[in-house]
Short mmCIF file of N, CA, C and O in Angstrom, two decimals:
data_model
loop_
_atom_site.label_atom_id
_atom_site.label_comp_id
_atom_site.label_asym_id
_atom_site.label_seq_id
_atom_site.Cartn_x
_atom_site.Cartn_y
_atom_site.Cartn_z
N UNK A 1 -144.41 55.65 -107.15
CA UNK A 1 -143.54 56.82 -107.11
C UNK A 1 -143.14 57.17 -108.54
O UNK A 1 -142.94 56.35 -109.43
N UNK A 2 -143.07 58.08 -108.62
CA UNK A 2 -142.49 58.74 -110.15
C UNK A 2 -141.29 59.64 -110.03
O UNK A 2 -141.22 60.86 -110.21
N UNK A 3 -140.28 58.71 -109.65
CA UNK A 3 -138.97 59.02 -109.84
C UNK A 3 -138.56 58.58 -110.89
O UNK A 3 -138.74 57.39 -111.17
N UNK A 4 -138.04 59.28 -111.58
CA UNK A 4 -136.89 59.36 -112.75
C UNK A 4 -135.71 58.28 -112.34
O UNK A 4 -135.42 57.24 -112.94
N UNK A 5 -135.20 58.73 -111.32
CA UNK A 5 -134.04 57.84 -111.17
C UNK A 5 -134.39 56.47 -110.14
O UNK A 5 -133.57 55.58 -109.93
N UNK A 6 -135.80 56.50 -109.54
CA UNK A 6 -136.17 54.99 -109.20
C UNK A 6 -136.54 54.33 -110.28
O UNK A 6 -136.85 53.17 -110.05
N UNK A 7 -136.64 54.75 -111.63
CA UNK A 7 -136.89 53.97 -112.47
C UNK A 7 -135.93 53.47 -113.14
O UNK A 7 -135.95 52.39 -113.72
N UNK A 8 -134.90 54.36 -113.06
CA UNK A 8 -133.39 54.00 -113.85
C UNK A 8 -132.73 53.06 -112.64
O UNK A 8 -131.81 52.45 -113.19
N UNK A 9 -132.79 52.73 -111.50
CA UNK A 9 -132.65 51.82 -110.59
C UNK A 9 -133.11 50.35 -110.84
O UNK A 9 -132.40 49.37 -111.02
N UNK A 10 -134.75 50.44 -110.79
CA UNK A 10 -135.48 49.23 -111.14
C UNK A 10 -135.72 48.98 -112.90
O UNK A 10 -136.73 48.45 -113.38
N UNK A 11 -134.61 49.48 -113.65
CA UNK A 11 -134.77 49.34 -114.67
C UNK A 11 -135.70 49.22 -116.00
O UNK A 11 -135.73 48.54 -117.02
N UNK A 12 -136.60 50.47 -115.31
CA UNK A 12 -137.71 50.79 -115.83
C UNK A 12 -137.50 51.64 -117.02
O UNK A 12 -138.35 51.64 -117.92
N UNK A 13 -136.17 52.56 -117.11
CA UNK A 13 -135.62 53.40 -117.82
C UNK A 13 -134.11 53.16 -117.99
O UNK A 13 -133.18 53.20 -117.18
N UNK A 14 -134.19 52.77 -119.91
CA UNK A 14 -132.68 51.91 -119.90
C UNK A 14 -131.58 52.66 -119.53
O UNK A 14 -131.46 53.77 -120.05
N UNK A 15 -130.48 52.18 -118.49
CA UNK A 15 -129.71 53.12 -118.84
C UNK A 15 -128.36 52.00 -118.57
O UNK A 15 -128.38 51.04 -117.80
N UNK A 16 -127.22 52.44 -119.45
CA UNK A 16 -126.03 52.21 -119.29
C UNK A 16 -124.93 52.22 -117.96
O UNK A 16 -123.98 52.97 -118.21
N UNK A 17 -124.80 51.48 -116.42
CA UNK A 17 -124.12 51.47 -115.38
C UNK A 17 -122.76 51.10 -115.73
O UNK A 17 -122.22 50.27 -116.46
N UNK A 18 -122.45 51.91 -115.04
CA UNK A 18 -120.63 52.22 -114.98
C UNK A 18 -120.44 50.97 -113.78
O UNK A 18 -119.62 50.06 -113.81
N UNK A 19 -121.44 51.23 -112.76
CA UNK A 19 -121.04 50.71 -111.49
C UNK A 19 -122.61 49.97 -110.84
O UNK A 19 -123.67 50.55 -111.09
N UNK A 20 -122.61 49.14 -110.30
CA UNK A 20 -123.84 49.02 -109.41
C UNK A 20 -123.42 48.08 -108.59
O UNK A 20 -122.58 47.22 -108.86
N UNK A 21 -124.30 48.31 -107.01
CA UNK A 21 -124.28 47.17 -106.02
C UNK A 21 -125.42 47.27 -105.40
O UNK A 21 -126.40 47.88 -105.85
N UNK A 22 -125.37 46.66 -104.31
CA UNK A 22 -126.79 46.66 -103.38
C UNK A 22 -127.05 47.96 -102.82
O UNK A 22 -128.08 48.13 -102.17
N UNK A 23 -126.35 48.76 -102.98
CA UNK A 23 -126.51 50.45 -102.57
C UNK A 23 -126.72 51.51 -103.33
O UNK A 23 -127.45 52.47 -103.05
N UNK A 24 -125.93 51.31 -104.54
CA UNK A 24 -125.87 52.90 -105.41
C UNK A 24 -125.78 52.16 -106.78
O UNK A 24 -125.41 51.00 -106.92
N UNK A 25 -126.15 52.99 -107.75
CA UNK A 25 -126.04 52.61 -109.30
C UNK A 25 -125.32 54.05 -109.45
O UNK A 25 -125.61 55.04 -108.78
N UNK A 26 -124.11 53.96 -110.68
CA UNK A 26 -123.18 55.15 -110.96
C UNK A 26 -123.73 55.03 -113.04
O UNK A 26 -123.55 54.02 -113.71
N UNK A 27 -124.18 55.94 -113.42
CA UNK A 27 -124.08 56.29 -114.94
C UNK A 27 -124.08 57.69 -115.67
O UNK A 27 -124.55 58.78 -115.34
N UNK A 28 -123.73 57.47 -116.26
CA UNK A 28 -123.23 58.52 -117.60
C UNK A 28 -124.37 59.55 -117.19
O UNK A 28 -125.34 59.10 -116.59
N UNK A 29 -124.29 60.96 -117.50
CA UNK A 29 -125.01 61.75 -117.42
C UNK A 29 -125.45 62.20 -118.66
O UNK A 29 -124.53 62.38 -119.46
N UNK A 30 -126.53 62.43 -119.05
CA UNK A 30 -127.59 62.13 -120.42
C UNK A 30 -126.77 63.65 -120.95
O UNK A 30 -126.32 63.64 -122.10
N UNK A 31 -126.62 64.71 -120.24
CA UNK A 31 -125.84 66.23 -120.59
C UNK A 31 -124.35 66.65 -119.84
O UNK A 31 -124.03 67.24 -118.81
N UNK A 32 -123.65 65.98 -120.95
CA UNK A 32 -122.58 65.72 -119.71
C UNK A 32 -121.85 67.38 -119.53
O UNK A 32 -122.35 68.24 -120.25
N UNK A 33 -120.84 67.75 -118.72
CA UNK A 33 -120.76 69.42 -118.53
C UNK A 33 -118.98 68.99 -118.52
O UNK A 33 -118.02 69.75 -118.37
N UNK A 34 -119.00 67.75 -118.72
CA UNK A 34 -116.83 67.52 -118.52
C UNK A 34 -117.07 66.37 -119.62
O UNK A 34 -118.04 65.70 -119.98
N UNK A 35 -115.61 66.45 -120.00
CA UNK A 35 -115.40 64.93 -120.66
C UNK A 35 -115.76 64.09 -119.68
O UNK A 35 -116.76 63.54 -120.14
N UNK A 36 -115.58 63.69 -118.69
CA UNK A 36 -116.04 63.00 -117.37
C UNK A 36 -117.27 63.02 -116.93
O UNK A 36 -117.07 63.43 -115.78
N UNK A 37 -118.46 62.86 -117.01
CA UNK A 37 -119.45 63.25 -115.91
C UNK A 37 -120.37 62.01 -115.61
O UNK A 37 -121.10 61.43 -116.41
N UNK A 38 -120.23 61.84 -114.81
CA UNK A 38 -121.25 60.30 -114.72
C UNK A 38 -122.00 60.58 -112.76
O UNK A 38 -121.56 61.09 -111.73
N UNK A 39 -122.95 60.08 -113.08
CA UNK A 39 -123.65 60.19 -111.73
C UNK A 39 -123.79 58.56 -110.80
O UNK A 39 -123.91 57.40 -111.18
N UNK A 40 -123.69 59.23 -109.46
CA UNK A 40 -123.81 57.81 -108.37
C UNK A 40 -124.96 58.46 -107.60
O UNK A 40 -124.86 59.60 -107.13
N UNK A 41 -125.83 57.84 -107.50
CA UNK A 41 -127.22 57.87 -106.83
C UNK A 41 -127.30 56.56 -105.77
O UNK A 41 -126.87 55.46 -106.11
N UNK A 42 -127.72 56.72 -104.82
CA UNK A 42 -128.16 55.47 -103.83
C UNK A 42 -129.41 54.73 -104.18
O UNK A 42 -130.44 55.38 -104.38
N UNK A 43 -129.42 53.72 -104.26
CA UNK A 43 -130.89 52.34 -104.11
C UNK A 43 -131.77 53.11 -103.83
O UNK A 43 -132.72 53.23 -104.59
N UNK A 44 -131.67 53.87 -102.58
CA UNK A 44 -132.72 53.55 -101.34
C UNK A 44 -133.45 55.42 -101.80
O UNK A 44 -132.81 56.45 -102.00
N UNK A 45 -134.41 55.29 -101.81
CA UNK A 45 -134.75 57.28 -102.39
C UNK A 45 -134.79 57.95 -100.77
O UNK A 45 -135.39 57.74 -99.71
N UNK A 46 -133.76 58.89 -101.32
CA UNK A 46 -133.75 59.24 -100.61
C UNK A 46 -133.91 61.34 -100.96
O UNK A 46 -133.11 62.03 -101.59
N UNK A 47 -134.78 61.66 -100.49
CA UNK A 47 -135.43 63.05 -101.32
C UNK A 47 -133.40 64.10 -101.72
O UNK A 47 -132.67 64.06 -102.71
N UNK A 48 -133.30 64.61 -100.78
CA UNK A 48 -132.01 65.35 -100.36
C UNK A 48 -131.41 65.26 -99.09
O UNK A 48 -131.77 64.60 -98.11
N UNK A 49 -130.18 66.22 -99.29
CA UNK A 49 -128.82 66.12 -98.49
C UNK A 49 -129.73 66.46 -96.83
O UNK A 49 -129.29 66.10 -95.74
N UNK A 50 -131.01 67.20 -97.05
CA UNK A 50 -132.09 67.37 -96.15
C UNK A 50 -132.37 66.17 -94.81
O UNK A 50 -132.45 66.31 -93.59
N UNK A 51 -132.50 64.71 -95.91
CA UNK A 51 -133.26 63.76 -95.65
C UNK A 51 -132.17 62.76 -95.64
O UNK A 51 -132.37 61.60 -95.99
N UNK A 52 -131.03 63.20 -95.23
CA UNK A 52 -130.33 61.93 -94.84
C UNK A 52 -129.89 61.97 -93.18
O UNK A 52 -129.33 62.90 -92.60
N UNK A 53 -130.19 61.08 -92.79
CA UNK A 53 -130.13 60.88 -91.13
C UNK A 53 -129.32 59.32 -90.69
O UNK A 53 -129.04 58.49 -91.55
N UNK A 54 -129.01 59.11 -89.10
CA UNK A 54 -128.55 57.85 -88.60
C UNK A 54 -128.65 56.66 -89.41
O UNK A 54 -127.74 55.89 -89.70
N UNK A 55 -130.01 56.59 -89.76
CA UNK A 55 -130.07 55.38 -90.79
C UNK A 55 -129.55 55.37 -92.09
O UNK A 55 -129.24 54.29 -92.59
N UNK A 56 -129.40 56.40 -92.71
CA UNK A 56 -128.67 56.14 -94.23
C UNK A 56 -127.27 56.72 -94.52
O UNK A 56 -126.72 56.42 -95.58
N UNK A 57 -126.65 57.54 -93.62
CA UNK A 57 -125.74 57.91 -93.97
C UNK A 57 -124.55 57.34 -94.46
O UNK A 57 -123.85 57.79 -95.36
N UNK A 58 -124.33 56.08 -93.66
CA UNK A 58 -123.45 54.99 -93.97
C UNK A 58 -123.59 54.96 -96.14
O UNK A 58 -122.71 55.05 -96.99
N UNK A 59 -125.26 54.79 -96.28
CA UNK A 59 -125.36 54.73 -97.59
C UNK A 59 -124.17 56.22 -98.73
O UNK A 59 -123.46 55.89 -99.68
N UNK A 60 -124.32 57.59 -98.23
CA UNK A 60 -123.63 58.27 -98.55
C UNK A 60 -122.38 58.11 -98.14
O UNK A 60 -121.58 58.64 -98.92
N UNK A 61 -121.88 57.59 -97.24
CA UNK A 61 -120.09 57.53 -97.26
C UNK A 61 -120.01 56.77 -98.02
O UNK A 61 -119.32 57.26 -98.92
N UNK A 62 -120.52 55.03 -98.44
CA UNK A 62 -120.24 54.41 -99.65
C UNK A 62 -120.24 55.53 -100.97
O UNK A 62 -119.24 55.66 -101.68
N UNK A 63 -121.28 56.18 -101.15
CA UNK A 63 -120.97 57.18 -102.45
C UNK A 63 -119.83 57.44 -102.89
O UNK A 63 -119.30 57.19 -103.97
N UNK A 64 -119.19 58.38 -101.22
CA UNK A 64 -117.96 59.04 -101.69
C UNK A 64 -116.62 57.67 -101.52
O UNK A 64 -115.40 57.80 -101.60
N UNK A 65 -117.15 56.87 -101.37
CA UNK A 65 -116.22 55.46 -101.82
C UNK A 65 -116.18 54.71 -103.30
O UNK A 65 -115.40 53.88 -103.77
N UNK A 66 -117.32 55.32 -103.81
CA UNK A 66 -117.39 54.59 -104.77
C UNK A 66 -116.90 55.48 -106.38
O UNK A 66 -116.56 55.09 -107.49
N UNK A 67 -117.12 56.87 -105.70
CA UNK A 67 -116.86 57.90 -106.56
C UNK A 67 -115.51 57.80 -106.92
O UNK A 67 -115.12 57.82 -108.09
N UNK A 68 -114.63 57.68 -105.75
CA UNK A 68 -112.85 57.76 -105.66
C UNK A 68 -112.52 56.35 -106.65
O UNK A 68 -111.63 56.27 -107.50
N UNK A 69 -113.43 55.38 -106.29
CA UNK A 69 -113.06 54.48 -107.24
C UNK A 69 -113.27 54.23 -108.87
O UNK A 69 -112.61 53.58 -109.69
N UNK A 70 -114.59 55.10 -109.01
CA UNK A 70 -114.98 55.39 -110.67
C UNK A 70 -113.79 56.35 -111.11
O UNK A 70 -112.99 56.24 -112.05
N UNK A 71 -113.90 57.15 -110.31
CA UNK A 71 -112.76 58.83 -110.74
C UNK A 71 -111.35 57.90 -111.04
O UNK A 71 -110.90 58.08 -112.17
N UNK A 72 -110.45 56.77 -110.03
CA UNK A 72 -109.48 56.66 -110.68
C UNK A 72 -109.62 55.80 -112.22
O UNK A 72 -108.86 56.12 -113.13
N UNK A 73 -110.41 54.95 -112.38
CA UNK A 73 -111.47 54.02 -113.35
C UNK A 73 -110.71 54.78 -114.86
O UNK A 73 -109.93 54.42 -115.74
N UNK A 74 -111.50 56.04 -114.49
CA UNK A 74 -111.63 56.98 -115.58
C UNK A 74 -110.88 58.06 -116.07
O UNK A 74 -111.06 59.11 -116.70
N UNK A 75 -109.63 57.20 -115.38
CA UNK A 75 -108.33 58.27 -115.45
C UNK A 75 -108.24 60.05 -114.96
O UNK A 75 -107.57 60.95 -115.44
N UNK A 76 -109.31 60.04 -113.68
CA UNK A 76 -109.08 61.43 -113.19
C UNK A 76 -108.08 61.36 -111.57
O UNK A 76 -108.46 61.39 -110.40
N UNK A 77 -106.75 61.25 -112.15
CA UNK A 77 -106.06 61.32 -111.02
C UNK A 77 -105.39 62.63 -110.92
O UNK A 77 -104.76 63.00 -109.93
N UNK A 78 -105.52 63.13 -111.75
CA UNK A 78 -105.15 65.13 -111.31
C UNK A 78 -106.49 66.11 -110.91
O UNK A 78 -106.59 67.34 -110.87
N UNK A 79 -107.50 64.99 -110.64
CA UNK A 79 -108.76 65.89 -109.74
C UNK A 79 -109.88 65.87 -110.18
O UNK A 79 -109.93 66.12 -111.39
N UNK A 80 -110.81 65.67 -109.71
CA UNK A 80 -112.58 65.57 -110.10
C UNK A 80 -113.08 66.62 -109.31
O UNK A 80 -112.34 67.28 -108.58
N UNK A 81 -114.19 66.80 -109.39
CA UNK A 81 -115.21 67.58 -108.51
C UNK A 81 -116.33 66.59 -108.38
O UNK A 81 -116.51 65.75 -109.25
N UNK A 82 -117.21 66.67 -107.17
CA UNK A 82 -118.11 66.20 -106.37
C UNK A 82 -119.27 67.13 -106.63
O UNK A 82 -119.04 68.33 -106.45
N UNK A 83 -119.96 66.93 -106.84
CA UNK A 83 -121.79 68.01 -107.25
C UNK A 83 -122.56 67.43 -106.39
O UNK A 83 -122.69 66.22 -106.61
N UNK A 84 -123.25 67.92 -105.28
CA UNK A 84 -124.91 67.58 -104.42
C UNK A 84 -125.30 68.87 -104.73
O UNK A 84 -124.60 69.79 -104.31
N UNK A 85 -126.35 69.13 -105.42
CA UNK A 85 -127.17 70.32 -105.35
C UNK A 85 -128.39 69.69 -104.15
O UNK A 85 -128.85 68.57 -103.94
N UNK A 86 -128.59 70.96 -103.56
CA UNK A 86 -129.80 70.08 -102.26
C UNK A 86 -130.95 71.03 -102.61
O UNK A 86 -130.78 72.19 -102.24
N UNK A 87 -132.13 70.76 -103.28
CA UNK A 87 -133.49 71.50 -102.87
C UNK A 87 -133.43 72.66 -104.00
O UNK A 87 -132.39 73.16 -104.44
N UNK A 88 -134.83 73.03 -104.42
CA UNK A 88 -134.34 73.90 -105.87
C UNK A 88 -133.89 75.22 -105.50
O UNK A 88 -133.65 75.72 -106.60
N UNK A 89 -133.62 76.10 -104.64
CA UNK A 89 -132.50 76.88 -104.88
C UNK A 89 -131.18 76.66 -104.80
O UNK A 89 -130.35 77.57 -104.83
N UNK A 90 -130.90 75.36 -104.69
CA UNK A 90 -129.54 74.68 -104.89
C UNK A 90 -129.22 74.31 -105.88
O UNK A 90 -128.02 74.06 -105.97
N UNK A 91 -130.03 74.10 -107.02
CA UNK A 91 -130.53 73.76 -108.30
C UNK A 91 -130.72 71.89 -108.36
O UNK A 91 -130.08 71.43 -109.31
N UNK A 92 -131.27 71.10 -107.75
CA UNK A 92 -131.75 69.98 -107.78
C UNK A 92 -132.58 70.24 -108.58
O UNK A 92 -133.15 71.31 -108.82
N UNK A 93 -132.75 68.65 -109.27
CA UNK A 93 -133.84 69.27 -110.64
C UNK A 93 -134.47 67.75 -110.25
O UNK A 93 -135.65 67.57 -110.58
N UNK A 94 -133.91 66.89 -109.72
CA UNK A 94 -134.70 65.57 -109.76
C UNK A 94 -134.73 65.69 -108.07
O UNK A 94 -133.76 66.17 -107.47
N UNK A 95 -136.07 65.17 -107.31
CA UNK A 95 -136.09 64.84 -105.75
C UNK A 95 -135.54 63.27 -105.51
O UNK A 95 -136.42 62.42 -105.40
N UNK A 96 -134.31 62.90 -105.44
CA UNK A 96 -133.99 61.95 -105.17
C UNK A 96 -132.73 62.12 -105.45
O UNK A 96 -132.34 62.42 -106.58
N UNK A 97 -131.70 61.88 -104.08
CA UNK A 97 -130.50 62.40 -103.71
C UNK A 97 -129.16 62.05 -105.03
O UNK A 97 -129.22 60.87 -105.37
N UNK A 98 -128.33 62.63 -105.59
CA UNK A 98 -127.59 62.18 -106.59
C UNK A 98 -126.10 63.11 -106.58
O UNK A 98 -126.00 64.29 -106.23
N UNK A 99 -125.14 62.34 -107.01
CA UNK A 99 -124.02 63.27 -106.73
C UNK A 99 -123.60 62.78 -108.45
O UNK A 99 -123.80 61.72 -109.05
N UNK A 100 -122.82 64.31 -108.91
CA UNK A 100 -122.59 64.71 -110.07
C UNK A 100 -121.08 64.31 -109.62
O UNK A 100 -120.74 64.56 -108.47
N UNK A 101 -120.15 63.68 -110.53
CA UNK A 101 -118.61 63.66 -110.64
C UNK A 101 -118.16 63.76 -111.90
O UNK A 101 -118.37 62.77 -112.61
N UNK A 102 -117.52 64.79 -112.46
CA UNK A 102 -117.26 65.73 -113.05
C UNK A 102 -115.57 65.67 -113.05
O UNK A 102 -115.02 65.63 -111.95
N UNK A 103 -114.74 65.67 -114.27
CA UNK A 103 -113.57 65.46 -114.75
C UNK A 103 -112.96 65.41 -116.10
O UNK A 103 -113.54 65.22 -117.16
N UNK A 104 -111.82 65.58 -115.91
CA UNK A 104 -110.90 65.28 -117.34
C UNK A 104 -111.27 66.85 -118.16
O UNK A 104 -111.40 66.86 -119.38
N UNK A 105 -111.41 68.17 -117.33
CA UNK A 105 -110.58 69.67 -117.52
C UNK A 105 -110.41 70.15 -116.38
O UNK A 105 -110.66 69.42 -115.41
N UNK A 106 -110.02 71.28 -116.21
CA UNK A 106 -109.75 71.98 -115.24
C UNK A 106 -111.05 72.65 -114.85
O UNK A 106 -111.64 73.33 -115.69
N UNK A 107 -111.55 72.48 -113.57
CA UNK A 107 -112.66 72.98 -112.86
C UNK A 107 -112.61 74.44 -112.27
O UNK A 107 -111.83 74.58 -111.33
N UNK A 108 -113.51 75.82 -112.77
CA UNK A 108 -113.56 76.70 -112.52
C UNK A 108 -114.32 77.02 -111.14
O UNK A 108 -115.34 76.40 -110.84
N UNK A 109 -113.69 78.19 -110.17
CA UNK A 109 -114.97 78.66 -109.03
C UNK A 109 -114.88 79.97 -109.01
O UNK A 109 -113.76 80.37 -109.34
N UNK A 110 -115.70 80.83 -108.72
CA UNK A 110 -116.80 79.82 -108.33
C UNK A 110 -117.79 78.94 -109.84
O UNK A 110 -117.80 79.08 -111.06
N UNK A 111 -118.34 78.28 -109.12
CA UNK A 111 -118.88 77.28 -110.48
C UNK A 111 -120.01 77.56 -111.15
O UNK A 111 -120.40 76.86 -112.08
N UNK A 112 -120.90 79.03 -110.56
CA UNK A 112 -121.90 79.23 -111.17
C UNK A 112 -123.35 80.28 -110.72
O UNK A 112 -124.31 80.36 -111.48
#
């Protein structure tokens, strides 16, 4: 497979983790768009918000568990934003599911 971010998983592509467990790896975003921006991606590839079903979803509620816990980490307790772009008119740029968390200014909407 030639995922970008299965390689930053299996540590094929170095990257710096904020967070990792047997489910999701969380790191810095290479272009960040906040003083804050770091990404949590799941283990398991999963294409998009498309391709998550009975079996993995559990994997995405950990996300948004793990996000609340980086966000307070990183001193965003007056508010973050959550990013899934799904499929390229959503603007996904990598096929393998990833959520953007985004903090530390004030977040404009609409966003773009």
């Amino acid at each position: 497979m030639d995922c970008i971010f299965c390689k930053i998983i299996n540590k094929e592509i170095p990257s710096v983790f904020l967070y990792e467990d047997d489910m999701v790896v969380a790191f810095k975003d290479i272009n960040p768009q906040a003083p804050v921006h770091f990404l949590i991606i799941p283990k398991e590839h999963i294409e998009s918000n498309d391709d998550i079903n009975d079996e993995n979803s559990h994997i995405i509620a950990h996300v948004f568990k793990i996000a609340k816990k980086l966000a307070k980490e990183n001193g965003l307790e007056s508010g973050y934003r959550i990013v899934n772009n799904c499929k390229e008119d959503g603007g996904q740029t990598v096929n393998h599911i990833h959520f953007h968390v985004l903090g530390g200014r004030q977040m404009l909407w609409p966003p773009g």
